[in-house]
Amino acid sequence: MMTELTSSDREFIFSDEHFARIRRFVTVHTGIVLPDIKKNMVYGRLSKHIRKQFNGNFDDFCDAVENGDSEVQDILVNAITTNLTAFFRERHHFDFLSNTVLPELYKKNHLTKRIRIWSAGCSTGEEAYSLAICLYEFFKDKPDWDVRVLATDLDANVLQAAKSGVYDIERLNQLELKEKKMWFKRGTGDRQNLIKVKTDIQTKVAFKRLNLLHQWPMNGPFDVVFCRNVIIYFDKETQAVLFKRFAEIMRPGGYLFIGHSETLFNVNDQFTPLGKTIYQLPS
Ligand SMILES: C[S@@+](CC[C@H](N)C(=O)[O-])C[C@H]1O[C@@H](n2cnc3c(N)ncnc32)[C@H](O)[C@@H]1O
């Protein structure tokens, strides 16, 4: 049985006021809402930084965050974000992309021969590379097509991992052997427990740091947006603003994919639900 951490169990003083200050910054800056039950999680994720850089003093940490110290703000944001992801997570989304969306875009975009997909909230990159694999498989005998994935996240640490394209071999456990061989290279010697995404796939993805709540520097239009398991942590108003902005940056008829426990119900009515958390803009 799990027992709750009480203030006397904690190494450093972490008051309700500290939590309120941290929570305020995180919600305004990232959209992530931290309910009361997350207080211990926040303490746990921050305590090593508080020990190392702030002599165990949460007051100093909160002051630095509020005074705009961007390094400390990054520590906070990187510690708070939940980065769970996987290659081909919710495989049915990738099947729908490969079997329905890409054949449709192949006809629709034949004049421009261009397809743009956005993985918004890409974490360590598995989603973006899974998208790039779908593009690679569909377009490998059509070299005149310009097909790319933009992958963005707010957390600098996960982006660094994503850009490397290197993963522990266990991350591929869900894939068939032939898929592993087609899309990844295995390390040798003391790197034999690592795999790297093959170059032809890796070069289709551009990773950039982007806070979804801030201005977006790109123009789009995107044919497809994957924003999965990101808005689950946002309140409804933030979700509504975000989906309106997605609709603006997407092509008419564009497809939006969200996480299995997320919904646009009572949040946005511009997209038509197609089932299985797949949505489409009118053409
Ligand atoms: C659980 S991961 C989802 C990864 C992937 N989309 C998937 O479904 O497997 C959520 C990601 O959203 C990112 N995120 C949270 N708030 C964000 C924001 N305001 N702007 C950009 N990314 C954000 C987090 O850093 C985290 O990497």
Coordinates of C-alpha atoms and ligand atoms in Angstrom, one line a residue:
M1 CA 0.0 0.0 0.0
M2 CA 1.3 3.5 -0.9
T3 CA 1.3 6.0 2.0
E4 CA 1.3 9.7 1.4
L5 CA 4.5 11.7 2.0
T6 CA 3.9 14.1 4.9
S7 CA 5.8 17.4 5.5
S8 CA 7.8 15.7 8.3
D9 CA 9.0 13.0 5.8
R10 CA 10.4 15.6 3.5
E11 CA 14.1 16.5 3.4
F12 CA 13.3 20.2 2.6
I13 CA 10.5 22.5 3.6
F14 CA 7.9 22.5 0.8
S15 CA 4.9 24.5 1.9
D16 CA 1.4 24.9 0.2
E17 CA 2.6 28.4 -0.7
H18 CA 5.6 27.0 -2.6
F19 CA 3.4 24.5 -4.4
A20 CA 0.9 27.4 -5.2
R21 CA 3.7 29.5 -6.7
I22 CA 5.1 26.6 -8.8
R23 CA 1.6 25.6 -9.9
R24 CA 0.8 29.2 -11.0
F25 CA 3.9 29.5 -13.1
V26 CA 3.5 26.0 -14.7
T27 CA -0.1 26.6 -15.7
V28 CA 0.5 30.1 -17.1
H29 CA 3.6 29.0 -18.9
T30 CA 2.8 25.5 -20.2
G31 CA -1.0 25.1 -19.9
I32 CA -0.4 22.1 -17.6
V33 CA -2.7 22.1 -14.6
L34 CA -1.3 20.6 -11.4
P35 CA -4.1 19.5 -9.0
D36 CA -3.4 19.1 -5.3
I37 CA -2.7 15.4 -5.5
K38 CA 0.4 16.2 -7.6
K39 CA 2.1 18.0 -4.7
N40 CA 4.2 15.0 -3.8
M41 CA 5.1 14.4 -7.4
V42 CA 6.3 18.0 -7.8
Y43 CA 8.4 17.7 -4.7
G44 CA 9.9 14.4 -5.8
R45 CA 10.8 15.6 -9.2
L46 CA 12.3 18.9 -8.0
S47 CA 14.1 17.8 -4.8
K48 CA 17.4 16.8 -6.5
H49 CA 17.7 20.3 -8.1
I50 CA 16.7 22.0 -4.8
R51 CA 19.4 20.0 -3.0
K52 CA 22.1 20.6 -5.7
Q53 CA 21.5 24.2 -6.8
F54 CA 19.4 25.8 -4.1
N55 CA 20.8 24.5 -0.8
G56 CA 17.5 22.9 -0.1
N57 CA 15.6 26.2 -0.2
F58 CA 12.3 26.2 -2.2
D59 CA 11.9 29.9 -1.6
D60 CA 15.0 30.7 -3.6
F61 CA 13.9 28.3 -6.3
C62 CA 10.4 30.0 -6.5
D63 CA 12.0 33.5 -6.6
A64 CA 14.3 32.5 -9.5
V65 CA 11.4 31.1 -11.4
E66 CA 9.2 34.2 -10.9
N67 CA 12.1 36.6 -11.6
G68 CA 12.4 35.1 -15.1
D69 CA 15.6 33.0 -14.7
S70 CA 15.2 31.0 -17.9
E71 CA 17.6 28.2 -16.8
V72 CA 15.6 27.6 -13.6
Q73 CA 12.3 27.9 -15.5
D74 CA 13.6 25.2 -17.8
I75 CA 14.5 23.0 -14.9
L76 CA 11.0 23.3 -13.6
V77 CA 9.3 22.7 -17.0
N78 CA 11.5 19.7 -17.8
A79 CA 10.8 18.2 -14.4
I80 CA 7.1 18.6 -14.6
T81 CA 6.3 17.4 -18.1
T82 CA 5.2 13.8 -18.5
N83 CA 7.1 12.3 -21.4
L84 CA 5.7 8.7 -21.7
T85 CA 5.7 7.7 -25.4
A86 CA 6.4 4.7 -27.6
F87 CA 7.0 3.7 -31.3
F88 CA 3.7 3.2 -33.0
R89 CA 1.8 3.9 -29.8
E90 CA -1.9 3.3 -30.7
R91 CA -1.0 1.5 -33.8
H92 CA -4.5 2.0 -35.4
H93 CA -3.6 5.7 -35.9
F94 CA -0.6 4.8 -38.0
D95 CA -2.6 2.1 -39.9
F96 CA -5.3 4.8 -40.7
L97 CA -2.6 7.2 -41.8
S98 CA -0.9 4.7 -44.1
N99 CA -4.1 3.0 -45.5
T100 CA -6.4 6.0 -45.7
V101 CA -4.8 9.4 -45.3
L102 CA -1.6 9.0 -47.3
P103 CA -3.4 7.4 -50.4
E104 CA -5.9 10.3 -50.2
L105 CA -3.1 13.0 -49.9
Y106 CA -1.2 11.3 -52.8
K107 CA -4.1 12.1 -55.1
K108 CA -5.1 15.4 -53.5
N109 CA -1.6 16.9 -53.4
H110 CA -0.4 15.6 -56.8
L111 CA 0.3 19.2 -58.0
T112 CA 2.6 20.3 -55.1
K113 CA 3.9 16.7 -54.4
R114 CA 4.3 18.0 -50.8
I115 CA 3.0 16.6 -47.5
R116 CA 3.5 18.1 -44.0
I117 CA 2.8 16.4 -40.7
W118 CA 3.2 17.9 -37.3
S119 CA 3.9 15.9 -34.2
A120 CA 2.9 18.5 -31.6
G121 CA 4.3 17.4 -28.1
C122 CA 6.6 14.8 -29.6
S123 CA 8.5 14.0 -26.4
T124 CA 11.6 11.8 -27.1
G125 CA 10.6 11.4 -30.8
E126 CA 9.1 7.9 -31.1
E127 CA 5.8 9.3 -32.5
A128 CA 7.6 11.5 -35.0
Y129 CA 9.8 8.7 -36.2
S130 CA 6.8 6.4 -36.5
L131 CA 5.2 9.0 -38.7
A132 CA 8.4 9.3 -40.8
I133 CA 8.4 5.5 -41.2
C134 CA 4.9 5.6 -42.6
L135 CA 5.9 8.4 -45.0
Y136 CA 9.1 6.5 -45.9
E137 CA 7.2 3.3 -46.7
F138 CA 4.5 5.0 -48.8
F139 CA 6.8 7.3 -50.7
K140 CA 10.1 5.3 -51.1
D141 CA 9.5 4.7 -54.8
K142 CA 8.2 8.3 -55.4
P143 CA 11.4 10.3 -54.8
D144 CA 10.0 13.5 -56.3
W145 CA 7.7 13.9 -53.3
D146 CA 8.7 16.3 -50.5
V147 CA 7.2 14.7 -47.4
R148 CA 8.3 15.8 -43.9
V149 CA 7.5 15.7 -40.2
L150 CA 7.9 18.7 -37.9
A151 CA 8.2 17.5 -34.4
T152 CA 8.0 20.0 -31.5
D153 CA 8.1 19.9 -27.7
L154 CA 8.6 22.4 -24.9
D155 CA 11.0 20.2 -22.9
A156 CA 14.6 20.7 -24.0
N157 CA 15.8 17.4 -22.5
V158 CA 13.5 15.2 -24.5
L159 CA 14.2 17.1 -27.7
Q160 CA 17.9 16.4 -27.3
A161 CA 17.2 12.6 -27.0
A162 CA 14.8 12.8 -29.9
K163 CA 17.3 14.5 -32.3
S164 CA 19.9 11.8 -31.7
G165 CA 17.5 9.1 -33.0
V166 CA 19.3 6.6 -30.6
Y167 CA 17.2 4.4 -28.3
D168 CA 17.6 1.5 -26.0
I169 CA 16.8 -1.7 -28.0
E170 CA 14.0 -2.5 -25.6
R171 CA 12.0 0.4 -26.9
L172 CA 11.4 -1.7 -30.0
N173 CA 10.0 -4.7 -28.2
Q174 CA 6.5 -4.2 -29.7
L175 CA 7.8 -4.3 -33.3
E176 CA 8.2 -7.3 -35.5
L177 CA 11.8 -8.4 -36.2
K178 CA 11.4 -7.5 -39.9
E179 CA 10.3 -4.0 -39.0
K180 CA 13.2 -3.6 -36.6
K181 CA 15.6 -4.6 -39.4
M182 CA 13.9 -2.4 -42.0
W183 CA 13.9 0.9 -40.0
F184 CA 16.7 0.7 -37.5
K185 CA 20.4 0.0 -37.3
R186 CA 21.8 -1.9 -34.3
G187 CA 24.9 -0.7 -32.4
T188 CA 27.9 -2.9 -32.1
G189 CA 30.4 -3.6 -29.3
D190 CA 29.5 -1.7 -26.2
R191 CA 26.6 -0.1 -28.1
Q192 CA 24.8 -3.4 -29.0
N193 CA 21.9 -2.6 -26.7
L194 CA 21.2 0.6 -28.7
I195 CA 19.5 1.1 -32.0
K196 CA 19.5 4.2 -34.3
V197 CA 16.8 5.2 -36.7
K198 CA 18.0 4.7 -40.3
T199 CA 19.2 7.9 -42.0
D200 CA 16.5 8.0 -44.8
I201 CA 13.9 8.1 -42.1
Q202 CA 15.7 10.4 -39.6
T203 CA 16.2 13.1 -42.3
K204 CA 12.5 13.4 -42.8
V205 CA 12.0 14.8 -39.3
A206 CA 12.9 18.3 -38.0
F207 CA 12.8 18.7 -34.2
K208 CA 12.2 22.2 -32.8
R209 CA 11.5 23.6 -29.4
L210 CA 8.1 25.1 -29.2
N211 CA 5.7 26.0 -26.5
L212 CA 2.2 25.3 -27.9
L213 CA 0.8 28.2 -25.8
H214 CA 3.2 30.7 -27.5
Q215 CA 3.4 32.1 -31.0
W216 CA 4.1 29.5 -33.7
P217 CA 6.8 30.6 -36.1
M218 CA 5.8 28.2 -38.9
N219 CA 3.1 29.0 -41.6
G220 CA 1.9 25.5 -42.3
P221 CA -0.4 24.4 -43.8
F222 CA -0.2 21.0 -42.3
D223 CA -2.0 18.1 -43.8
V224 CA -2.0 16.1 -40.6
V225 CA -1.5 17.0 -36.9
F226 CA -0.7 14.5 -34.2
C227 CA -1.2 16.1 -30.8
R228 CA -1.6 13.0 -28.6
N229 CA -1.5 12.8 -24.8
V230 CA -0.6 16.5 -24.5
I231 CA -3.9 18.3 -23.9
I232 CA -4.9 15.8 -21.2
Y233 CA -3.0 18.0 -18.7
F234 CA -4.6 21.3 -19.9
D235 CA -7.8 22.9 -18.8
K236 CA -10.8 23.2 -21.3
E237 CA -10.2 26.8 -22.1
T238 CA -6.6 26.2 -23.1
Q239 CA -7.6 23.2 -25.1
A240 CA -10.3 25.2 -26.9
V241 CA -7.7 27.9 -27.9
L242 CA -5.2 25.3 -29.0
F243 CA -7.6 23.4 -31.3
K244 CA -8.9 26.6 -32.9
R245 CA -5.3 27.4 -33.7
F246 CA -4.7 23.9 -35.1
A247 CA -7.7 24.3 -37.3
E248 CA -6.2 27.6 -38.6
I249 CA -2.8 26.1 -39.5
M250 CA -4.2 23.0 -41.1
R251 CA -5.2 22.5 -44.7
P252 CA -9.0 22.1 -45.4
G253 CA -9.7 18.3 -45.1
G254 CA -6.7 17.9 -42.8
Y255 CA -6.6 15.1 -40.2
L256 CA -6.1 15.6 -36.4
F257 CA -5.1 12.7 -34.1
I258 CA -5.5 13.0 -30.4
G259 CA -4.8 10.6 -27.5
H260 CA -7.0 7.7 -26.5
S261 CA -8.3 9.4 -23.4
E262 CA -8.8 12.9 -25.0
T263 CA -11.8 14.4 -26.8
L264 CA -12.9 17.4 -28.7
F265 CA -16.4 17.1 -27.3
N266 CA -17.4 20.4 -25.8
V267 CA -14.1 21.9 -26.7
N268 CA -14.1 22.4 -30.5
D269 CA -16.8 21.8 -33.2
Q270 CA -14.7 22.7 -36.3
F271 CA -13.5 19.1 -36.7
T272 CA -15.6 16.1 -37.6
P273 CA -15.1 13.0 -35.4
L274 CA -14.2 9.9 -37.5
G275 CA -13.9 7.6 -34.5
K276 CA -11.0 6.3 -32.6
T277 CA -9.8 9.8 -31.6
I278 CA -9.3 10.8 -35.3
Y279 CA -10.8 14.0 -36.5
Q280 CA -11.1 15.8 -39.9
L281 CA -11.6 19.4 -40.9
P282 CA -14.2 20.0 -43.6
S283 CA -12.8 20.2 -47.2
Ligands
LIG1 C1 3.0 12.3 -22.7 S1 4.0 13.1 -23.9 C2 3.2 12.6 -25.4 C3 4.2 12.1 -26.5 C4 3.6 11.7 -27.7 N1 2.8 12.7 -28.3 C5 2.8 10.4 -27.5 O1 1.5 10.5 -27.4 O2 3.3 9.3 -27.4 C6 3.5 14.8 -23.7 C7 4.5 15.8 -24.2 O3 3.8 17.1 -24.3 C8 4.8 18.1 -24.0 N2 4.1 19.3 -23.6 C9 3.4 19.6 -22.5 N3 3.0 20.9 -22.5 C10 3.4 21.4 -23.7 C11 3.4 22.7 -24.2 N4 2.7 23.7 -23.6 N5 4.0 23.0 -25.4 C12 4.7 22.0 -26.0 N6 4.8 20.7 -25.5 C13 4.2 20.5 -24.4 C14 5.6 17.5 -22.9 O4 6.9 18.1 -22.7 C15 5.7 16.0 -23.3 O5 6.9 15.7 -23.9

